[in-house]
Amino acid sequence: MMTGSLLDRLPQEILRLLRLIGSYADQRRVSCYLIGGVVRDLLLGRDNLDIDIVVESDAVEFCKPLAQRYQTALTVYPRFKTATLTWDHRFVVDFSSTRKEAYPTPGALPVVVEGTLKDDIFRRDFTINAMAISLNQDNYGTLVDMCRGQDDIRSRTIRVFHAKSFEDDPTRILRAIRFQERYQFQIAEETREPLRQAVEGKFWQYVSAGRYFEEFKKILKEPNVLCCLDRLQDVGGLSFFSKEIVWTPAKKDHFKRVQTILLWMQEQGIDRTALAVWLVYLMILISDQPIEKVQDIVNRLSLSRHDSRKIISCKLEQEIVKRLDMNCVKPSQVYNVLKSMSAEEILFFLVKTHGQPPEMCIQNFLTQYRNVHLCTRGEDLMRLGICDGKRIGATLQILLERKIDAGAMTKEQELSLLQEMDFI
Ligand code: ATP
């Protein structure tokens, strides 16, 4: 089936790159294909710019001269024999060699050997993710569908290749649920039973917790994370954290609250670009556990120290509430409690204090207090005779607190306040 028009759904800049890669592959007499999720999403008419390419040769050797010729940034992953090219700092294209995989034991990392396109297709998770489109000139745009993936897309079905698929790689349990909910597909009958068995057999224990969690994190990043967790809970799949972690109606409400707050933040013009919402969801999921358990989960998930620290702070909830719940808490006190917290911690506490006095304090911090800046600088104080660095820092800090409590101040008002306070 010719699918030139299928590729044409991609943006022009990407198409230009694919043409260029295809003709370079022709020169090297190498077969080269677009593959996986992007093909699935082209068939579904959904945007996806995660460009994965397989070549029937050594992907790293294929990419090196290509990168040189087009002056693109090249990153090589020798362990996985894959490479990434980044064009114009914008377009990222991942290359791998077609390969065959064998799983020596359930959940183990596969033994990888060179293979054909067919091998590469049949090593994949689901039929809908196992189609390719040729990029070579002779058959440019031809859809390669060796596993009736198109039929499964049409009938909205998620299907594994064989009954031991989830045993080989239990992360596919999470992937099946993620795609089911994202596309509103159904899981094929002959796939349902192996999935159920994989969950019941707790196959995730054969995979490193970090690797399993990487896939779970993708669920936490899905727009319909709530439905994914409902589904996962239905099949008993949430207990991989620990059997005590359950998806309760209260947690579900907290997830919904996160989404309401994100909209509110957008309305308020609060920058959310660096906010890792998945971390907040994880905090909500595990914050009802004792601190030792939270610590243990965090350790097992191989999270970065930075992320671990944020997650563990979910146990500070009571203390934060206490500090923000005092009668007549001053804006500067709120500021001092929250100023060094990450955006994720603040969002978490905002969720947890919904309907209580600290909620308003945190909202005010986000919309007002943290945007207060002094007009007075260190140099101004030096000109006024304060030369000790520590003293300058402490003075500016106190001045800032006064300004936060006062609402607004001009530079003249700041300086006269300093004089009133006997700082100068
Ligand atoms: P998304 O839209 O969420 O990025 P994707 O299918 O592109 O979905 P990736 O995790 O980027 O997801 O994987 C790219 C491709 O690699 C998949 O389409 C699938 O063919 C293959 N793949 C990924 N994970 C597995 C797995 N655990 N087992 C087998 N094949 C996999």
Short mmCIF file of C-alpha atoms and ligand atoms in Angstrom, two decimals:
data_model
loop_
_atom_site.label_atom_id
_atom_site.label_comp_id
_atom_site.label_asym_id
_atom_site.label_seq_id
_atom_site.Cartn_x
_atom_site.Cartn_y
_atom_site.Cartn_z
CA MET A 1 0.00 0.00 0.00
CA MET A 2 1.45 3.38 -0.99
CA THR A 3 1.23 5.84 1.85
CA GLY A 4 2.98 8.89 0.43
CA SER A 5 0.02 10.87 1.68
CA LEU A 6 0.48 9.40 5.16
CA LEU A 7 3.98 10.86 5.45
CA ASP A 8 2.69 14.11 4.00
CA ARG A 9 0.80 14.65 7.25
CA LEU A 10 4.15 15.44 8.89
CA PRO A 11 5.35 19.05 9.02
CA GLN A 12 7.34 20.18 5.95
CA GLU A 13 10.62 20.56 7.90
CA ILE A 14 10.42 16.95 9.10
CA LEU A 15 9.52 15.69 5.63
CA ARG A 16 12.54 17.48 4.19
CA LEU A 17 14.74 15.69 6.77
CA LEU A 18 13.19 12.31 6.06
CA ARG A 19 13.78 12.76 2.30
CA LEU A 20 17.35 13.71 2.98
CA ILE A 21 17.94 10.72 5.30
CA GLY A 22 16.29 8.41 2.75
CA SER A 23 18.51 9.55 -0.11
CA TYR A 24 21.60 9.29 2.09
CA ALA A 25 20.51 5.70 2.92
CA ASP A 26 20.17 5.02 -0.83
CA GLN A 27 23.74 6.18 -1.40
CA ARG A 28 24.92 3.76 1.30
CA ARG A 29 22.62 1.03 -0.03
CA VAL A 30 20.99 0.69 3.35
CA SER A 31 17.27 0.14 3.98
CA CYS A 32 15.85 2.76 6.26
CA TYR A 33 12.40 3.10 7.87
CA LEU A 34 10.35 5.37 10.06
CA ILE A 35 8.97 3.10 12.77
CA GLY A 36 6.92 2.72 15.95
CA GLY A 37 4.80 5.33 17.69
CA VAL A 38 5.06 7.98 14.98
CA VAL A 39 3.66 5.57 12.35
CA ARG A 40 0.84 4.58 14.70
CA ASP A 41 0.00 8.25 15.28
CA LEU A 42 0.17 9.08 11.56
CA LEU A 43 -2.44 6.39 10.97
CA LEU A 44 -4.51 7.78 13.82
CA GLY A 45 -4.15 11.34 12.52
CA ARG A 46 -2.49 12.49 15.76
CA ASP A 47 0.53 14.77 16.12
CA ASN A 48 3.74 13.04 17.12
CA LEU A 49 7.17 14.44 16.45
CA ASP A 50 9.13 11.65 18.18
CA ILE A 51 10.91 10.48 15.07
CA ASP A 52 12.32 6.94 15.37
CA ILE A 53 14.23 5.50 12.44
CA VAL A 54 15.65 2.00 12.03
CA VAL A 55 18.34 1.09 9.52
CA GLU A 56 19.21 -2.41 8.38
CA SER A 57 22.86 -1.80 9.23
CA ASP A 58 24.94 -0.31 12.06
CA ALA A 59 23.00 2.80 13.16
CA VAL A 60 26.02 4.52 14.73
CA GLU A 61 28.20 4.07 11.64
CA PHE A 62 25.25 5.21 9.54
CA CYS A 63 24.86 8.42 11.54
CA LYS A 64 28.47 9.56 11.91
CA PRO A 65 29.01 10.71 8.27
CA LEU A 66 25.42 11.96 8.10
CA ALA A 67 26.06 14.20 11.10
CA GLN A 68 29.29 15.42 9.57
CA ARG A 69 27.80 16.13 6.18
CA TYR A 70 24.90 18.14 7.57
CA GLN A 71 26.70 19.62 10.58
CA THR A 72 24.14 18.27 13.00
CA ALA A 73 24.68 17.43 16.66
CA LEU A 74 25.29 13.70 17.13
CA THR A 75 24.88 11.77 20.38
CA VAL A 76 25.93 8.14 20.37
CA TYR A 77 24.80 5.52 22.92
CA PRO A 78 27.38 2.79 22.33
CA ARG A 79 25.83 0.42 24.86
CA PHE A 80 22.54 0.39 22.96
CA LYS A 81 24.15 0.94 19.53
CA THR A 82 21.79 3.83 18.92
CA ALA A 83 22.37 7.43 17.95
CA THR A 84 20.47 10.69 18.03
CA LEU A 85 20.82 13.53 15.55
CA THR A 86 19.53 16.98 16.38
CA TRP A 87 18.93 19.28 13.45
CA ASP A 88 18.88 23.06 13.94
CA HIS A 89 18.71 22.52 17.73
CA ARG A 90 15.08 21.56 17.19
CA PHE A 91 14.42 18.34 15.36
CA VAL A 92 15.51 15.24 17.21
CA VAL A 93 15.76 12.01 15.24
CA ASP A 94 16.58 8.71 16.99
CA PHE A 95 18.32 6.00 15.00
CA SER A 96 18.71 2.35 15.87
CA SER A 97 19.77 -0.78 14.03
CA THR A 98 17.13 -3.36 13.23
CA ARG A 99 17.53 -6.03 15.87
CA LYS A 100 16.30 -9.23 17.33
CA GLU A 101 15.75 -9.66 21.03
CA ALA A 102 15.61 -12.67 23.29
CA TYR A 103 14.62 -12.62 26.97
CA PRO A 104 16.75 -15.13 28.90
CA THR A 105 14.54 -14.88 31.99
CA PRO A 106 11.28 -13.03 32.68
CA GLY A 107 11.83 -9.30 33.02
CA ALA A 108 15.57 -9.50 32.28
CA LEU A 109 17.10 -7.03 29.88
CA PRO A 110 16.94 -8.68 26.47
CA VAL A 111 19.92 -10.19 24.71
CA VAL A 112 20.15 -8.16 21.55
CA VAL A 113 21.55 -9.38 18.25
CA GLU A 114 21.51 -7.90 14.76
CA GLY A 115 18.34 -8.67 12.90
CA THR A 116 16.21 -7.82 9.91
CA LEU A 117 13.32 -5.38 9.75
CA LYS A 118 11.02 -8.33 10.34
CA ASP A 119 12.88 -9.27 13.55
CA ASP A 120 12.68 -5.66 14.68
CA ILE A 121 8.95 -5.58 14.08
CA PHE A 122 8.26 -8.79 15.97
CA ARG A 123 10.34 -7.75 19.01
CA ARG A 124 7.95 -4.86 19.68
CA ASP A 125 5.22 -4.56 22.28
CA PHE A 126 1.95 -4.29 20.37
CA THR A 127 0.88 -4.63 16.76
CA ILE A 128 -0.22 -0.98 16.64
CA ASN A 129 3.38 0.03 17.51
CA ALA A 130 5.04 -2.32 15.06
CA MET A 131 4.55 -0.73 11.66
CA ALA A 132 7.17 1.00 9.55
CA ILE A 133 7.25 3.34 6.57
CA SER A 134 10.06 3.02 4.04
CA LEU A 135 12.20 6.10 3.45
CA ASN A 136 14.31 4.81 0.54
CA GLN A 137 13.62 6.43 -2.81
CA ASP A 138 12.34 3.29 -4.57
CA ASN A 139 9.55 2.64 -2.13
CA TYR A 140 9.36 5.96 -0.29
CA GLY A 141 6.22 6.15 1.80
CA THR A 142 5.35 2.44 1.59
CA LEU A 143 3.75 1.19 4.79
CA VAL A 144 5.25 -2.07 6.04
CA ASP A 145 2.60 -3.83 8.08
CA MET A 146 3.60 -7.43 8.77
CA CYS A 147 1.35 -7.92 11.78
CA ARG A 148 -2.04 -6.51 10.78
CA GLY A 149 -1.34 -3.40 12.80
CA GLN A 150 -3.61 -1.36 10.53
CA ASP A 151 -6.50 -3.73 11.18
CA ASP A 152 -5.90 -3.32 14.93
CA ILE A 153 -5.83 0.45 14.57
CA ARG A 154 -9.12 0.30 12.67
CA SER A 155 -10.73 -1.97 15.25
CA ARG A 156 -9.10 0.06 18.08
CA THR A 157 -7.35 -2.95 19.56
CA ILE A 158 -4.18 -3.45 21.58
CA ARG A 159 -2.66 -6.82 20.87
CA VAL A 160 0.62 -8.44 21.92
CA PHE A 161 2.52 -10.74 19.59
CA HIS A 162 2.57 -13.77 21.85
CA ALA A 163 1.26 -14.93 25.22
CA LYS A 164 4.62 -14.54 26.97
CA SER A 165 5.03 -10.91 25.97
CA PHE A 166 4.23 -9.48 29.42
CA GLU A 167 6.42 -12.09 31.06
CA ASP A 168 9.33 -11.12 28.81
CA ASP A 169 8.86 -7.47 29.60
CA PRO A 170 6.39 -6.60 32.38
CA THR A 171 6.68 -2.87 31.63
CA ARG A 172 4.30 -3.71 28.78
CA ILE A 173 1.53 -4.05 31.39
CA LEU A 174 1.77 -0.32 31.98
CA ARG A 175 2.17 0.44 28.30
CA ALA A 176 -0.98 -1.53 27.42
CA ILE A 177 -3.01 0.44 29.96
CA ARG A 178 -1.52 3.74 28.89
CA PHE A 179 -2.37 3.21 25.22
CA GLN A 180 -5.77 1.76 26.07
CA GLU A 181 -6.73 4.90 27.95
CA ARG A 182 -4.98 7.37 25.69
CA TYR A 183 -6.66 6.12 22.52
CA GLN A 184 -9.75 4.60 24.10
CA PHE A 185 -8.78 1.25 22.59
CA GLN A 186 -9.72 -2.14 23.94
CA ILE A 187 -7.29 -4.85 24.87
CA ALA A 188 -7.68 -7.87 22.57
CA GLU A 189 -9.25 -10.88 24.21
CA GLU A 190 -6.17 -13.06 23.74
CA THR A 191 -4.03 -10.28 25.26
CA ARG A 192 -6.24 -9.76 28.32
CA GLU A 193 -5.52 -13.10 29.93
CA PRO A 194 -1.69 -12.87 29.69
CA LEU A 195 -1.94 -9.32 31.08
CA ARG A 196 -4.07 -10.49 33.98
CA GLN A 197 -1.64 -13.32 34.69
CA ALA A 198 1.32 -10.97 34.55
CA VAL A 199 -0.27 -8.68 37.13
CA GLU A 200 -1.43 -11.55 39.30
CA GLY A 201 2.02 -13.16 39.13
CA LYS A 202 3.56 -9.80 40.14
CA PHE A 203 5.91 -10.02 37.17
CA TRP A 204 7.10 -6.47 37.85
CA GLN A 205 9.31 -7.84 40.59
CA TYR A 206 11.54 -9.29 37.86
CA VAL A 207 12.22 -5.83 36.43
CA SER A 208 14.32 -3.26 38.23
CA ALA A 209 12.02 -0.91 40.15
CA GLY A 210 13.67 2.05 38.42
CA ARG A 211 12.91 0.70 34.95
CA TYR A 212 9.34 -0.18 35.85
CA PHE A 213 8.86 3.23 37.36
CA GLU A 214 10.15 4.96 34.19
CA GLU A 215 7.16 3.46 32.42
CA PHE A 216 4.81 4.35 35.30
CA LYS A 217 6.07 7.93 35.10
CA LYS A 218 4.77 8.06 31.52
CA ILE A 219 1.33 7.22 32.92
CA LEU A 220 1.67 10.08 35.40
CA LYS A 221 2.38 12.35 32.43
CA GLU A 222 -0.68 11.32 30.43
CA PRO A 223 -3.48 13.90 30.20
CA ASN A 224 -5.95 11.24 31.33
CA VAL A 225 -3.81 9.96 34.17
CA LEU A 226 -6.94 9.51 36.30
CA CYS A 227 -8.47 6.94 33.96
CA CYS A 228 -5.12 5.13 33.63
CA LEU A 229 -4.90 4.77 37.42
CA ASP A 230 -8.54 3.66 37.62
CA ARG A 231 -7.76 0.96 35.09
CA LEU A 232 -4.51 -0.02 36.79
CA GLN A 233 -6.27 -0.29 40.12
CA ASP A 234 -8.98 -2.45 38.47
CA VAL A 235 -6.41 -4.97 37.35
CA GLY A 236 -4.48 -4.77 40.64
CA GLY A 237 -1.49 -3.17 39.00
CA LEU A 238 -0.74 -0.40 41.48
CA SER A 239 0.70 -2.66 44.14
CA PHE A 240 4.11 -2.67 42.47
CA PHE A 241 5.02 0.26 44.73
CA SER A 242 4.00 -1.64 47.80
CA LYS A 243 0.76 -3.36 48.66
CA GLU A 244 -0.24 -0.50 50.95
CA ILE A 245 -0.42 2.02 48.12
CA VAL A 246 -4.01 2.20 46.96
CA TRP A 247 -5.85 4.51 44.65
CA THR A 248 -8.52 5.99 46.88
CA PRO A 249 -11.36 8.41 46.05
CA ALA A 250 -9.54 11.03 48.17
CA LYS A 251 -6.38 10.68 46.07
CA LYS A 252 -8.47 10.89 42.94
CA ASP A 253 -9.97 14.15 44.21
CA HIS A 254 -6.48 15.45 44.88
CA PHE A 255 -5.43 14.61 41.32
CA LYS A 256 -8.47 16.52 40.05
CA ARG A 257 -7.53 19.42 42.31
CA VAL A 258 -4.06 19.49 40.72
CA GLN A 259 -5.72 19.91 37.35
CA THR A 260 -7.96 22.72 38.63
CA ILE A 261 -4.97 24.50 40.15
CA LEU A 262 -3.01 24.20 36.91
CA LEU A 263 -5.83 25.98 35.10
CA TRP A 264 -5.96 28.63 37.82
CA MET A 265 -2.18 29.11 37.49
CA GLN A 266 -2.59 29.56 33.75
CA GLU A 267 -5.30 32.19 34.30
CA GLN A 268 -3.03 33.97 36.78
CA GLY A 269 -0.16 33.97 34.29
CA ILE A 270 2.01 31.85 36.61
CA ASP A 271 4.77 30.16 34.65
CA ARG A 272 4.32 26.37 34.79
CA THR A 273 6.84 25.33 32.17
CA ALA A 274 9.38 23.88 34.61
CA LEU A 275 6.76 22.27 36.82
CA ALA A 276 7.05 18.45 36.93
CA VAL A 277 3.41 17.64 37.60
CA TRP A 278 4.14 13.88 37.66
CA LEU A 279 6.15 14.46 40.86
CA VAL A 280 3.16 16.06 42.53
CA TYR A 281 0.99 13.10 41.53
CA LEU A 282 3.57 10.73 42.97
CA MET A 283 3.62 12.72 46.21
CA ILE A 284 -0.16 12.43 46.42
CA LEU A 285 -0.01 8.69 45.81
CA ILE A 286 2.49 7.93 48.54
CA SER A 287 2.13 10.73 51.09
CA ASP A 288 -0.25 8.68 53.28
CA GLN A 289 2.58 6.26 54.02
CA PRO A 290 4.90 6.64 57.02
CA ILE A 291 8.14 8.50 56.36
CA GLU A 292 10.24 5.30 56.40
CA LYS A 293 8.04 3.80 53.72
CA VAL A 294 8.19 6.95 51.58
CA GLN A 295 11.96 6.95 51.94
CA ASP A 296 12.11 3.28 50.99
CA ILE A 297 9.92 3.77 47.90
CA VAL A 298 11.97 6.75 46.78
CA ASN A 299 15.21 4.76 47.18
CA ARG A 300 13.88 1.84 45.19
CA LEU A 301 12.69 4.00 42.31
CA SER A 302 16.23 5.30 41.59
CA LEU A 303 15.03 8.89 41.40
CA SER A 304 17.49 11.74 41.24
CA ARG A 305 18.48 13.25 44.60
CA HIS A 306 16.77 16.41 43.60
CA ASP A 307 13.44 14.67 42.90
CA SER A 308 13.77 12.43 45.98
CA ARG A 309 14.17 15.44 48.21
CA LYS A 310 11.03 17.04 46.81
CA ILE A 311 9.01 13.85 47.25
CA ILE A 312 10.12 13.27 50.82
CA SER A 313 9.02 16.79 51.70
CA CYS A 314 5.41 15.61 51.24
CA LYS A 315 5.76 14.44 54.84
CA LEU A 316 6.18 18.07 55.96
CA GLU A 317 2.52 18.72 55.31
CA GLN A 318 1.49 18.97 58.98
CA GLU A 319 4.33 21.30 59.81
CA ILE A 320 3.66 23.60 56.86
CA VAL A 321 -0.04 23.72 57.68
CA LYS A 322 0.80 24.58 61.28
CA ARG A 323 3.13 27.38 60.27
CA LEU A 324 0.64 28.88 57.82
CA ASP A 325 -2.43 28.36 59.96
CA MET A 326 -1.53 30.78 62.76
CA ASN A 327 -3.83 33.66 63.49
CA CYS A 328 -2.83 36.77 61.54
CA VAL A 329 0.14 35.15 59.83
CA LYS A 330 2.00 37.98 58.12
CA PRO A 331 2.73 37.90 54.36
CA SER A 332 6.48 37.95 55.11
CA GLN A 333 6.09 34.89 57.32
CA VAL A 334 4.28 33.08 54.53
CA TYR A 335 7.03 34.18 52.19
CA ASN A 336 9.73 32.81 54.48
CA VAL A 337 8.00 29.45 54.82
CA LEU A 338 7.55 28.99 51.07
CA LYS A 339 10.37 30.91 49.41
CA SER A 340 12.85 28.05 49.13
CA MET A 341 10.33 25.40 48.18
CA SER A 342 10.16 23.95 44.72
CA ALA A 343 7.16 24.60 42.50
CA GLU A 344 6.14 20.94 42.95
CA GLU A 345 6.18 21.13 46.75
CA ILE A 346 4.12 24.32 46.66
CA LEU A 347 1.58 22.75 44.31
CA PHE A 348 1.36 19.70 46.57
CA PHE A 349 0.71 21.81 49.68
CA LEU A 350 -1.81 23.90 47.77
CA VAL A 351 -3.71 20.72 46.94
CA LYS A 352 -3.55 19.38 50.47
CA THR A 353 -4.71 22.61 52.11
CA HIS A 354 -7.77 23.04 49.89
CA GLY A 355 -10.56 24.75 51.81
CA GLN A 356 -8.33 25.59 54.80
CA PRO A 357 -6.77 28.96 55.73
CA PRO A 358 -3.25 28.06 54.48
CA GLU A 359 -4.64 27.63 50.97
CA MET A 360 -5.16 31.37 50.66
CA CYS A 361 -1.68 32.06 52.05
CA ILE A 362 -0.11 29.85 49.38
CA GLN A 363 -2.23 31.42 46.63
CA ASN A 364 -1.15 34.88 47.79
CA PHE A 365 2.46 33.76 47.81
CA LEU A 366 2.17 32.62 44.20
CA THR A 367 0.31 35.64 42.90
CA GLN A 368 1.84 38.40 45.05
CA TYR A 369 4.59 37.89 47.61
CA ARG A 370 7.09 36.01 45.49
CA ASN A 371 6.90 38.71 42.82
CA VAL A 372 7.97 41.46 45.23
CA HIS A 373 11.48 42.73 44.50
CA LEU A 374 13.46 45.51 46.09
CA CYS A 375 14.44 48.62 44.19
CA THR A 376 17.33 49.08 46.63
CA ARG A 377 20.53 47.23 45.76
CA GLY A 378 23.67 46.31 47.66
CA GLU A 379 25.49 49.22 45.99
CA ASP A 380 22.90 51.63 47.40
CA LEU A 381 23.68 50.39 50.91
CA MET A 382 27.44 50.63 50.29
CA ARG A 383 26.98 54.21 49.21
CA LEU A 384 25.17 54.76 52.50
CA GLY A 385 28.11 53.35 54.45
CA ILE A 386 27.15 49.69 54.99
CA CYS A 387 30.10 47.75 53.61
CA ASP A 388 30.03 44.38 55.34
CA GLY A 389 28.64 41.78 52.89
CA LYS A 390 26.76 39.81 55.54
CA ARG A 391 25.17 42.92 56.93
CA ILE A 392 24.13 44.04 53.46
CA GLY A 393 22.47 40.66 52.87
CA ALA A 394 20.64 40.70 56.20
CA THR A 395 19.50 44.31 55.71
CA LEU A 396 18.13 43.61 52.24
CA GLN A 397 16.33 40.55 53.58
CA ILE A 398 14.61 42.54 56.33
CA LEU A 399 13.77 45.31 53.90
CA LEU A 400 12.22 42.80 51.53
CA GLU A 401 10.09 41.35 54.34
CA ARG A 402 8.89 44.86 55.22
CA LYS A 403 8.06 45.56 51.61
CA ILE A 404 6.12 42.29 51.29
CA ASP A 405 4.09 43.19 54.39
CA ALA A 406 3.53 46.75 53.17
CA GLY A 407 2.33 45.73 49.71
CA ALA A 408 4.18 48.28 47.57
CA MET A 409 7.04 50.76 48.06
CA THR A 410 9.07 53.12 45.93
CA LYS A 411 12.86 53.22 46.23
CA GLU A 412 12.62 56.43 48.28
CA GLN A 413 10.19 54.75 50.68
CA GLU A 414 12.54 51.76 50.98
CA LEU A 415 15.48 54.01 51.83
CA SER A 416 13.56 56.08 54.34
CA LEU A 417 12.30 52.88 55.97
CA LEU A 418 15.93 51.81 56.38
CA GLN A 419 16.64 55.07 58.12
CA GLU A 420 13.58 54.68 60.35
CA MET A 421 14.76 51.20 61.25
CA ASP A 422 18.09 52.66 62.24
CA PHE A 423 19.98 50.57 59.76
CA ILE A 424 21.89 53.49 58.39
P1 ATP B 1 4.58 7.64 23.07
O1 ATP B 1 3.62 8.29 22.14
O2 ATP B 1 4.04 7.47 24.44
O3 ATP B 1 5.97 8.19 23.06
P2 ATP B 1 5.76 5.39 21.74
O4 ATP B 1 5.12 4.14 21.21
O5 ATP B 1 6.43 6.26 20.72
O6 ATP B 1 4.64 6.15 22.54
P3 ATP B 1 8.23 4.88 23.10
O7 ATP B 1 8.36 4.48 24.52
O8 ATP B 1 8.93 6.08 22.61
O9 ATP B 1 6.69 5.00 22.90
O10 ATP B 1 8.65 3.65 22.21
C1 ATP B 1 8.88 3.73 20.81
C2 ATP B 1 8.59 2.37 20.20
O11 ATP B 1 9.48 1.39 20.74
C3 ATP B 1 7.20 1.84 20.48
O12 ATP B 1 6.26 2.34 19.55
C4 ATP B 1 7.39 0.35 20.39
O13 ATP B 1 7.38 -0.07 19.04
C5 ATP B 1 8.80 0.16 20.93
N1 ATP B 1 8.79 -0.16 22.37
C6 ATP B 1 8.85 0.69 23.42
N2 ATP B 1 8.83 0.07 24.58
C7 ATP B 1 8.76 -1.24 24.29
C8 ATP B 1 8.72 -2.43 25.10
N3 ATP B 1 8.73 -2.37 26.41
N4 ATP B 1 8.67 -3.60 24.43
C9 ATP B 1 8.69 -3.66 23.09
N5 ATP B 1 8.71 -2.60 22.29
C10 ATP B 1 8.75 -1.40 22.87
#
